[in-house]
PDB file of C-alpha atoms in Angstrom:
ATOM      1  CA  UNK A   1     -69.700  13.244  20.655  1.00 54.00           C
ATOM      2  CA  UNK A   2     -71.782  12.741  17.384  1.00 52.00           C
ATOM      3  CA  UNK A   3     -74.635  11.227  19.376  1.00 54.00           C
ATOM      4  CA  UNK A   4     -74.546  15.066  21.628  1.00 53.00           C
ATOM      5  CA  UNK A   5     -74.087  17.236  18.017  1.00 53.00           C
ATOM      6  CA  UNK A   6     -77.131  14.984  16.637  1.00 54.00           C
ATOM      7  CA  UNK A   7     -79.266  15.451  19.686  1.00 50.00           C
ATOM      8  CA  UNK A   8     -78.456  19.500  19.516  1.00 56.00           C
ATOM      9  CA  UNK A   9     -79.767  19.311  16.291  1.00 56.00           C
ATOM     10  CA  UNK A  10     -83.283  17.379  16.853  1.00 55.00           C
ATOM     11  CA  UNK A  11     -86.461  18.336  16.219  1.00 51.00           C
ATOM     12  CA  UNK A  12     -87.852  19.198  19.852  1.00 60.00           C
ATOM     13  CA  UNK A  13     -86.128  22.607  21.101  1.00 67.00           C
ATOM     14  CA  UNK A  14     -86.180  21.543  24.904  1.00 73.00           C
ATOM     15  CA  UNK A  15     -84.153  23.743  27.955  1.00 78.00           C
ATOM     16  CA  UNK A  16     -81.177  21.692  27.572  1.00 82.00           C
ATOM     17  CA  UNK A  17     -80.698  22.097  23.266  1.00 81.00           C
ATOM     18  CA  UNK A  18     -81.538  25.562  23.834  1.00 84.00           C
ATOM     19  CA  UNK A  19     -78.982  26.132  26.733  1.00 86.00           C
ATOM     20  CA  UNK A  20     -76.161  24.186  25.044  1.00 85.00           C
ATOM     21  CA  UNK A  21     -76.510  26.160  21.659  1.00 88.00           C
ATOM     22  CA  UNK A  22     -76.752  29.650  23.172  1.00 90.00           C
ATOM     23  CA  UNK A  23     -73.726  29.058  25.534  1.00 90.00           C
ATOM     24  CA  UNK A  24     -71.613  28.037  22.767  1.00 90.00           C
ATOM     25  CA  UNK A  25     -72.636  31.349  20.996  1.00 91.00           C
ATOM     26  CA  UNK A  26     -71.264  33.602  23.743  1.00 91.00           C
ATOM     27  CA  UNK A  27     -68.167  31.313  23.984  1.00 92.00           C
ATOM     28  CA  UNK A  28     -67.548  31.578  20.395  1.00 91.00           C
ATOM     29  CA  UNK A  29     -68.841  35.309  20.305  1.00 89.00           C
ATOM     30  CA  UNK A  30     -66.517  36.258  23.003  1.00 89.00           C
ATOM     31  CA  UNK A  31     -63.358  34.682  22.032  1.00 89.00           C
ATOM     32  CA  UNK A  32     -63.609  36.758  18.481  1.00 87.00           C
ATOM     33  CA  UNK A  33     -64.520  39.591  20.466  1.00 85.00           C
ATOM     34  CA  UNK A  34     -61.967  39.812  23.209  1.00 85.00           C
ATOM     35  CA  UNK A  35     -59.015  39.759  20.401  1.00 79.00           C
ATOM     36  CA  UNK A  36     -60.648  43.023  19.235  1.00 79.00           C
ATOM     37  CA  UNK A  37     -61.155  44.423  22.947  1.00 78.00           C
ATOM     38  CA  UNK A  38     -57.231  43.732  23.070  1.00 78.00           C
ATOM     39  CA  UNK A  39     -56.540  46.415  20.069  1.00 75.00           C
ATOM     40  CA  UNK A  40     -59.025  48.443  21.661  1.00 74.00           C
ATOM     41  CA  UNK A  41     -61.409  48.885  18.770  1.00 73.00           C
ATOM     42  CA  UNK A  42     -65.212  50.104  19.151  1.00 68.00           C
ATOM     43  CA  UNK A  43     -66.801  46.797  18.919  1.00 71.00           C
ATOM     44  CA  UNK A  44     -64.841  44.614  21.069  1.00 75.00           C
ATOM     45  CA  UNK A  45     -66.113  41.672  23.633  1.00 83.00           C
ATOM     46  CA  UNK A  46     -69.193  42.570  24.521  1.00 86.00           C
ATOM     47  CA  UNK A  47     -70.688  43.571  21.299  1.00 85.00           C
ATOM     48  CA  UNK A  48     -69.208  40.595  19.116  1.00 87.00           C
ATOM     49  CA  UNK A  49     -71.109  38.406  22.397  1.00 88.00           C
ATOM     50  CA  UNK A  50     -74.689  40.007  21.580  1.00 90.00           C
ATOM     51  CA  UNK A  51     -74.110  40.048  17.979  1.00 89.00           C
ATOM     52  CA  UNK A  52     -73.287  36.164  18.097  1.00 91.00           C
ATOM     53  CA  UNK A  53     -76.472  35.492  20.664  1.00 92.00           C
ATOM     54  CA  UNK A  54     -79.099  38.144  19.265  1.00 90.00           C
ATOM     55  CA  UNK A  55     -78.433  35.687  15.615  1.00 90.00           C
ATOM     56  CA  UNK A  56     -78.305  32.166  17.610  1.00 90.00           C
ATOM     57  CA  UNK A  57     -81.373  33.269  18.864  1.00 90.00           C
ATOM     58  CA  UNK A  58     -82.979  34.382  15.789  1.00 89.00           C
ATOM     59  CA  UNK A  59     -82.800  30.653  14.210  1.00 87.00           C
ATOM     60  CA  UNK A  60     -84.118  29.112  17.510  1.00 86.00           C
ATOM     61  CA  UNK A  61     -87.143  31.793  16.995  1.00 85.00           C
ATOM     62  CA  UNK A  62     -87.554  30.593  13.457  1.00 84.00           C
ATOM     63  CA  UNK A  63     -86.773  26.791  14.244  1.00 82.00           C
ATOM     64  CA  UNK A  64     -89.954  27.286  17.451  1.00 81.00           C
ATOM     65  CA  UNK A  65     -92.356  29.134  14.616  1.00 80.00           C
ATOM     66  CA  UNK A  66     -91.988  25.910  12.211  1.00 76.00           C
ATOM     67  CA  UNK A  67     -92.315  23.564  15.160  1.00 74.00           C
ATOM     68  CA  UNK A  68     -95.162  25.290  16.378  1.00 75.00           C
ATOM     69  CA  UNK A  69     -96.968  24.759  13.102  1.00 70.00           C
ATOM     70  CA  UNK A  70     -96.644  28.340  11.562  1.00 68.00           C
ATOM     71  CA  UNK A  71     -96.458  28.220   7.574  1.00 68.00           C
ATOM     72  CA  UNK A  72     -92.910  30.445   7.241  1.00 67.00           C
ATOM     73  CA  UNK A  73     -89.610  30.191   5.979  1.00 70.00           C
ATOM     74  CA  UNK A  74     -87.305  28.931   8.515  1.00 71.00           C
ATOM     75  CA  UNK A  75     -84.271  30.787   6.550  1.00 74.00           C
ATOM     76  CA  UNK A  76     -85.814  33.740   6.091  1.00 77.00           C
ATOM     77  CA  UNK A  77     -85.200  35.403   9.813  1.00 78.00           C
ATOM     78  CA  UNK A  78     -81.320  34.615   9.439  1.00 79.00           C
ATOM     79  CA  UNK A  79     -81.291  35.913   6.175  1.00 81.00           C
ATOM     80  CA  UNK A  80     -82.483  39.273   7.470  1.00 82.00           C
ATOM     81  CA  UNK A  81     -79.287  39.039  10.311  1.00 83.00           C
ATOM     82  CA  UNK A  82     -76.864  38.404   7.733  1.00 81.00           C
ATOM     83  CA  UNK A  83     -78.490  41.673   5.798  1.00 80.00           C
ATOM     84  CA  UNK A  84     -78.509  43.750   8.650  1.00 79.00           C
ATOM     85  CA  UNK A  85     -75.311  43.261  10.594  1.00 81.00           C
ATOM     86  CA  UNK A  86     -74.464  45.466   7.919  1.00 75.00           C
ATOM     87  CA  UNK A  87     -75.674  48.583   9.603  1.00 75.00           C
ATOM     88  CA  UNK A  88     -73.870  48.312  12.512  1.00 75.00           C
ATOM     89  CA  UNK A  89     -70.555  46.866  10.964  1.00 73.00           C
ATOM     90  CA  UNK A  90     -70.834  50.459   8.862  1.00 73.00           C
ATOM     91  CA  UNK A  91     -70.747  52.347  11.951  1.00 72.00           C
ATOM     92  CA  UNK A  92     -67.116  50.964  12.516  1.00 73.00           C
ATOM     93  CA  UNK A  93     -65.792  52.132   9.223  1.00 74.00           C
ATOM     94  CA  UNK A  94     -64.056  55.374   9.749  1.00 72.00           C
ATOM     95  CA  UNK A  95     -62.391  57.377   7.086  1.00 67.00           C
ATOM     96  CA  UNK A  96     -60.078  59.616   8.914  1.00 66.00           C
ATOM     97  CA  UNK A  97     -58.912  63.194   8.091  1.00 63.00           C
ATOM     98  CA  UNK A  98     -55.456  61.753   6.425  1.00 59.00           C
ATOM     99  CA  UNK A  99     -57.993  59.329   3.805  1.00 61.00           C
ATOM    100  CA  UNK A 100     -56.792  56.583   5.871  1.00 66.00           C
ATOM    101  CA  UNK A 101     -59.939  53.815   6.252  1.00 69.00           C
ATOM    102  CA  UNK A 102     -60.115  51.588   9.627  1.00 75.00           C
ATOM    103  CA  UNK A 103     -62.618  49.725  11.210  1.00 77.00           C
ATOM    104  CA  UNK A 104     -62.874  47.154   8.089  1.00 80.00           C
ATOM    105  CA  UNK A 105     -61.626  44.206  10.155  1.00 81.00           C
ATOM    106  CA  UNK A 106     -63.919  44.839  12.793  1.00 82.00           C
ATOM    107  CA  UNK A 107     -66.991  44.986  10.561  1.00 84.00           C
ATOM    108  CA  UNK A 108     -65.948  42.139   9.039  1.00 85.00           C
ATOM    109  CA  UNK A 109     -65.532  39.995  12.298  1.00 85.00           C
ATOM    110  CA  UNK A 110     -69.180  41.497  13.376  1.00 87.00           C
ATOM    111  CA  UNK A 111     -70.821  39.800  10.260  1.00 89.00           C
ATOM    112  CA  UNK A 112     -69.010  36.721  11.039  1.00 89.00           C
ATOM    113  CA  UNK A 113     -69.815  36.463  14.352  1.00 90.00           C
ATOM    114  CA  UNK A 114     -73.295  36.772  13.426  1.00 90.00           C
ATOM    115  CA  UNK A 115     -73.069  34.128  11.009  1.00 90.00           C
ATOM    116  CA  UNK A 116     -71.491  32.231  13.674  1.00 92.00           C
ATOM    117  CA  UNK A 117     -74.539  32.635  15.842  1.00 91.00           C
ATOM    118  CA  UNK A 118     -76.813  31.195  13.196  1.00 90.00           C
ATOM    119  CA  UNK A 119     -74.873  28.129  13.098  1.00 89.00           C
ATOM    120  CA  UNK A 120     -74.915  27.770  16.851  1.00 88.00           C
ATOM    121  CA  UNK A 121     -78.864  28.685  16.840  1.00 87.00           C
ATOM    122  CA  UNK A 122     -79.178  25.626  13.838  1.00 85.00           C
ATOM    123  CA  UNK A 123     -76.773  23.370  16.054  1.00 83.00           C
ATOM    124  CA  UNK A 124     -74.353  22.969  13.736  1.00 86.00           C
ATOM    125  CA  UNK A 125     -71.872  23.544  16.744  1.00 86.00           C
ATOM    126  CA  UNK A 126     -68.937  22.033  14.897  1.00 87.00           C
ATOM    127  CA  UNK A 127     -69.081  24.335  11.999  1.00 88.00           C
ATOM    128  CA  UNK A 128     -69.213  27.341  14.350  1.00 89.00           C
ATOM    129  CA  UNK A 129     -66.252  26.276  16.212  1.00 90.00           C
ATOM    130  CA  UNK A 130     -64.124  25.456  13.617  1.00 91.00           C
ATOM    131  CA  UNK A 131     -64.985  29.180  12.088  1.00 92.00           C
ATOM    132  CA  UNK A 132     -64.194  30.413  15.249  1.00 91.00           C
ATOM    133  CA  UNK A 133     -60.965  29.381  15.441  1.00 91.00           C
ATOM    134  CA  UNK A 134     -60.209  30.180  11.805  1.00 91.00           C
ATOM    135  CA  UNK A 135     -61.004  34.008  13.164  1.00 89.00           C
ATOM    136  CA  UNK A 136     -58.434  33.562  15.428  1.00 88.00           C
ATOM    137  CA  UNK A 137     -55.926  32.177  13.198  1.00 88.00           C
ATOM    138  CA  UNK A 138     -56.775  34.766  10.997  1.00 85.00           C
ATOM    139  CA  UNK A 139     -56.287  37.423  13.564  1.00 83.00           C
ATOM    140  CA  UNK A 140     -53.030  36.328  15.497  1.00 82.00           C
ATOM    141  CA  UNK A 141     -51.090  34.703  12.777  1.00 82.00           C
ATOM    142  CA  UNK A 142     -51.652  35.639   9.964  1.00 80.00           C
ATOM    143  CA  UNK A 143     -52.187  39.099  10.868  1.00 77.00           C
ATOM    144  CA  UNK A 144     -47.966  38.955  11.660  1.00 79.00           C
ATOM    145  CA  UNK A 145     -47.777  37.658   7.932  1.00 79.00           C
ATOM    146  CA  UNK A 146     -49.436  40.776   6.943  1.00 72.00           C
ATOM    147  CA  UNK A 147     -47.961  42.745   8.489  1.00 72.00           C
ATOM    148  CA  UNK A 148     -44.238  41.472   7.155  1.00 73.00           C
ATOM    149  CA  UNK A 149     -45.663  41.216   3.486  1.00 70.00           C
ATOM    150  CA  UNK A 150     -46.565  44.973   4.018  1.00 65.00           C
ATOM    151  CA  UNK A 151     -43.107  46.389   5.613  1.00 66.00           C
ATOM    152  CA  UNK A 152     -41.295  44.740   3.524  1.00 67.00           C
ATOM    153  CA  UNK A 153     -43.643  46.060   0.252  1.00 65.00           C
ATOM    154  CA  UNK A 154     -41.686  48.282  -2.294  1.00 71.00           C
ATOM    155  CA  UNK A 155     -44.692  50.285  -3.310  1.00 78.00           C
ATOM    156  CA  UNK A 156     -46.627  52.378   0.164  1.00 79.00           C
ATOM    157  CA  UNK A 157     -48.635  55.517   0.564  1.00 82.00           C
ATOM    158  CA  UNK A 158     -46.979  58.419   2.475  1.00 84.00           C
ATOM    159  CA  UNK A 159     -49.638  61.751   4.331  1.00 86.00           C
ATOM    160  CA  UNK A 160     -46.714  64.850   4.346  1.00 86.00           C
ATOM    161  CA  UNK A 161     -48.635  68.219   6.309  1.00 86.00           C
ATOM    162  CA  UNK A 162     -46.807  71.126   5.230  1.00 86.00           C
ATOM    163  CA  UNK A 163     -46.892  74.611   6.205  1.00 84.00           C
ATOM    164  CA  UNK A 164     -47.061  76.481   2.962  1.00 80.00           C
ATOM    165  CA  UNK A 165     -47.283  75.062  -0.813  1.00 79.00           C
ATOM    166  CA  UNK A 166     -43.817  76.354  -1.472  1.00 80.00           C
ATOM    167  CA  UNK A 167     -42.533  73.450   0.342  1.00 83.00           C
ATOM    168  CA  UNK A 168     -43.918  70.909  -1.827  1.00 84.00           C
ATOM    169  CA  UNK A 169     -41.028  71.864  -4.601  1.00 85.00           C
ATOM    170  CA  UNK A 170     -38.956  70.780  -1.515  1.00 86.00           C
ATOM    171  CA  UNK A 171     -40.088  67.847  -0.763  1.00 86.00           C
ATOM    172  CA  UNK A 172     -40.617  65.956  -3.967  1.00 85.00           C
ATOM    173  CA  UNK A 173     -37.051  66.906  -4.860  1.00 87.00           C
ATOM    174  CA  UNK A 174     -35.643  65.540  -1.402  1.00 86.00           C
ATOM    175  CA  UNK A 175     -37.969  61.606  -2.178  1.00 84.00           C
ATOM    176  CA  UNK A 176     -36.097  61.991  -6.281  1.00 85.00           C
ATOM    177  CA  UNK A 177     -32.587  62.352  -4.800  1.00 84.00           C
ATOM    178  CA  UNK A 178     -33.049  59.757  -2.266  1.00 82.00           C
ATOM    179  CA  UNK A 179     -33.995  57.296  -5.062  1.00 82.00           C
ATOM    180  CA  UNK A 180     -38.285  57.114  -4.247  1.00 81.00           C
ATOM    181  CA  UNK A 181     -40.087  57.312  -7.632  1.00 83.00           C
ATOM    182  CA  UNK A 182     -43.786  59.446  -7.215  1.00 82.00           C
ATOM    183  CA  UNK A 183     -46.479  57.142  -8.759  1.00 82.00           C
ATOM    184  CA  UNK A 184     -49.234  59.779  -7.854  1.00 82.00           C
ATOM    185  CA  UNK A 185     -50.026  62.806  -5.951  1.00 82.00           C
ATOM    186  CA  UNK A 186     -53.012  64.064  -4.430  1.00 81.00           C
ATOM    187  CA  UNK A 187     -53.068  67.964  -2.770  1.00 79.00           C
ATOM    188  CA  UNK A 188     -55.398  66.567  -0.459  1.00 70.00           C
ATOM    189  CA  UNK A 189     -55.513  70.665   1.168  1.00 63.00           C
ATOM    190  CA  UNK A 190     -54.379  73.924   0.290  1.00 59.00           C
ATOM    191  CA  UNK A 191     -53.003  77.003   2.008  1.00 53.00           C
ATOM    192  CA  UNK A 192     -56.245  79.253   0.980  1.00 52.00           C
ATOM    193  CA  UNK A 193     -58.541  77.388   2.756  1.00 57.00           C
ATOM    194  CA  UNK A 194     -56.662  78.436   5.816  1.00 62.00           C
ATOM    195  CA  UNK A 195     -55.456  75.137   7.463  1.00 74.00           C
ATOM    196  CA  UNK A 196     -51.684  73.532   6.533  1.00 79.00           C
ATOM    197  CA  UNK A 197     -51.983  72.005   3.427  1.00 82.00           C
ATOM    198  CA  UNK A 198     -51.247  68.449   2.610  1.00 83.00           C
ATOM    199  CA  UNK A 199     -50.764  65.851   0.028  1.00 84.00           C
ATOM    200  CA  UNK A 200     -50.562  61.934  -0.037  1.00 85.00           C
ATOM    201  CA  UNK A 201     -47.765  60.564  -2.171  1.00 85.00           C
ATOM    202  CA  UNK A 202     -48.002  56.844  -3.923  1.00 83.00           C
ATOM    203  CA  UNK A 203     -44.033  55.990  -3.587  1.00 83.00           C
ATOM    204  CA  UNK A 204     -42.094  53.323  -5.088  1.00 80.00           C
ATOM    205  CA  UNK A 205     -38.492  52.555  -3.381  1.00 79.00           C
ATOM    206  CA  UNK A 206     -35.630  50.641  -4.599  1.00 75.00           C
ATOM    207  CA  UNK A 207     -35.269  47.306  -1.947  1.00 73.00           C
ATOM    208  CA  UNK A 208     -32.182  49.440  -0.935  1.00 74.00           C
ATOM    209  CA  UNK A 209     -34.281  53.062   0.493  1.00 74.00           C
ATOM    210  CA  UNK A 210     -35.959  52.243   3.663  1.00 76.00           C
ATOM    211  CA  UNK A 211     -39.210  54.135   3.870  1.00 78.00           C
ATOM    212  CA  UNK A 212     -38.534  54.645   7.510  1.00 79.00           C
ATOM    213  CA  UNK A 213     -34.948  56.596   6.361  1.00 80.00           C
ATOM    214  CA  UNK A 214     -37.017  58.551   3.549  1.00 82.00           C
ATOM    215  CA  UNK A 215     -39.881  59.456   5.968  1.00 83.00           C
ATOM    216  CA  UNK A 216     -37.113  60.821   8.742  1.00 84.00           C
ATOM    217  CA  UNK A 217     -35.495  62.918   5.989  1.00 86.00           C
ATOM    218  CA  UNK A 218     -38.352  64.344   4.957  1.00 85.00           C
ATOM    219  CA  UNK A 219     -39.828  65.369   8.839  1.00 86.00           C
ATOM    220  CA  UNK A 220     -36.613  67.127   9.115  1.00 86.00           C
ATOM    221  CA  UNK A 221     -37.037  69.852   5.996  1.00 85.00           C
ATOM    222  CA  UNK A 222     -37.803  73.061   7.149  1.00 85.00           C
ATOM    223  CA  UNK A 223     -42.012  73.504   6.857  1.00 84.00           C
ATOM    224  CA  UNK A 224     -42.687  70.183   6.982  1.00 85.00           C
ATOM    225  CA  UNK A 225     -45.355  69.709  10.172  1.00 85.00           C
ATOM    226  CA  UNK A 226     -45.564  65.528  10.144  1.00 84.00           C
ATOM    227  CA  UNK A 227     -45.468  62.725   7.927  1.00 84.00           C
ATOM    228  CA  UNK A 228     -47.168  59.364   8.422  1.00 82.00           C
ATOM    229  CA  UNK A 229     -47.185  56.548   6.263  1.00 78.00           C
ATOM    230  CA  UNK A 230     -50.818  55.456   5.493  1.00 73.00           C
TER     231      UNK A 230
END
């Protein structure tokens, strides 16, 4: 095994070290990839595949200049990936109409599987496998621990869409009696602009008021259009 990972990473870039290091990026691009095609986000399988070769192949380019005998940097091509995955991880950042942001994870996973893809491209297989399957760790377990950390936090952000501001009175009394304390409030719309206005509330509960209970309460006043929890 050491004697393979030691002859990916020789000096002479021959059909076989190429072949073996480029396969392992679309394996490893792929496998980060498809757990995003499975939540149906924008950059899913294919995309984290590309992003993962287009970089492996960027350090063979620079590895074939220097062996070539062309005075340049060998890092400096894979620093320019790491710089530029940027762009495109920005264009799945979304900030939707309720100030919610999504899209972070999968920016984040497209600048790691680029990164990913310059290890493969160096040969250092083992380091891009290993970071592979931390991504998936990552995204299948501890993703549930997340998740239970945040249903189970005593401090959340609640979007109420309201049909007139006279309502508001309403519903800040109904979160007081049910024993939610208002950190902050933000009128994120009002009626004269000639939509349903809104606000976002920063709630604290007592262990004993579910935010579940306190959101049903509150879809049921009269004016109240939807709540979400954000």
């Amino acid at each position: 095994m050491l004697e393979c990972l030691n002859f990916l990473r020789g000096a002479e870039l021959g059909w076989l070290s190429v072949t073996v290091r480029l396969v392992v990026a679309v394996l490893c691009g792929g496998i980060i990839g498809i757990e995003r095609e499975r939540k149906r986000r924008p950059a899913g399988f294919r995309t984290h595949i590309l992003i993962c070769l287009g970089a492996a192949m960027t350090t063979l380019t620079s590895q074939y200049l220097v062996f070539q005998g062309h005075t340049t940097d060998m890092a400096r091509l894979g620093a320019q990936v790491i710089a530029g995955i940027g762009f495109i991880g920005a264009g799945t950042i979304i900030i939707t109409k309720r100030r919610q942001v999504k899209g972070l994870t999968t920016a984040a996973g497209l600048w790691t599987a680029a990164v990913v893809g310059l290890c493969c491209g160096a040969g250092y297989i083992e380091g891009a496998v290993i970071t592979t399957a931390v991504v998936m760790l990552a995204e299948l377990v501890l993703a549930r621990l997340e998740y239970f950390i945040v249903s189970n936090a005593r401090t959340s952000n609640m979007y109420v869409e309201y049909t007139d501001n006279s309502n508001l009175g309403t519903i800040v009394d109904t979160i007081k009696k049910s024993g939610g304390y208002i950190i902050d409030l933000e009128i994120t719309k009002n009626a004269a602009e000639g939509r349903n206005p809104c606000a976002v509330f920063s709630l604290q509960t007592p262990r004993k008021v579910s935010m579940q209970a306190l959101m049903t309460k509150i879809a049921k006043l009269e004016g109240v259009v939807s709540v979400e929890e954000l």
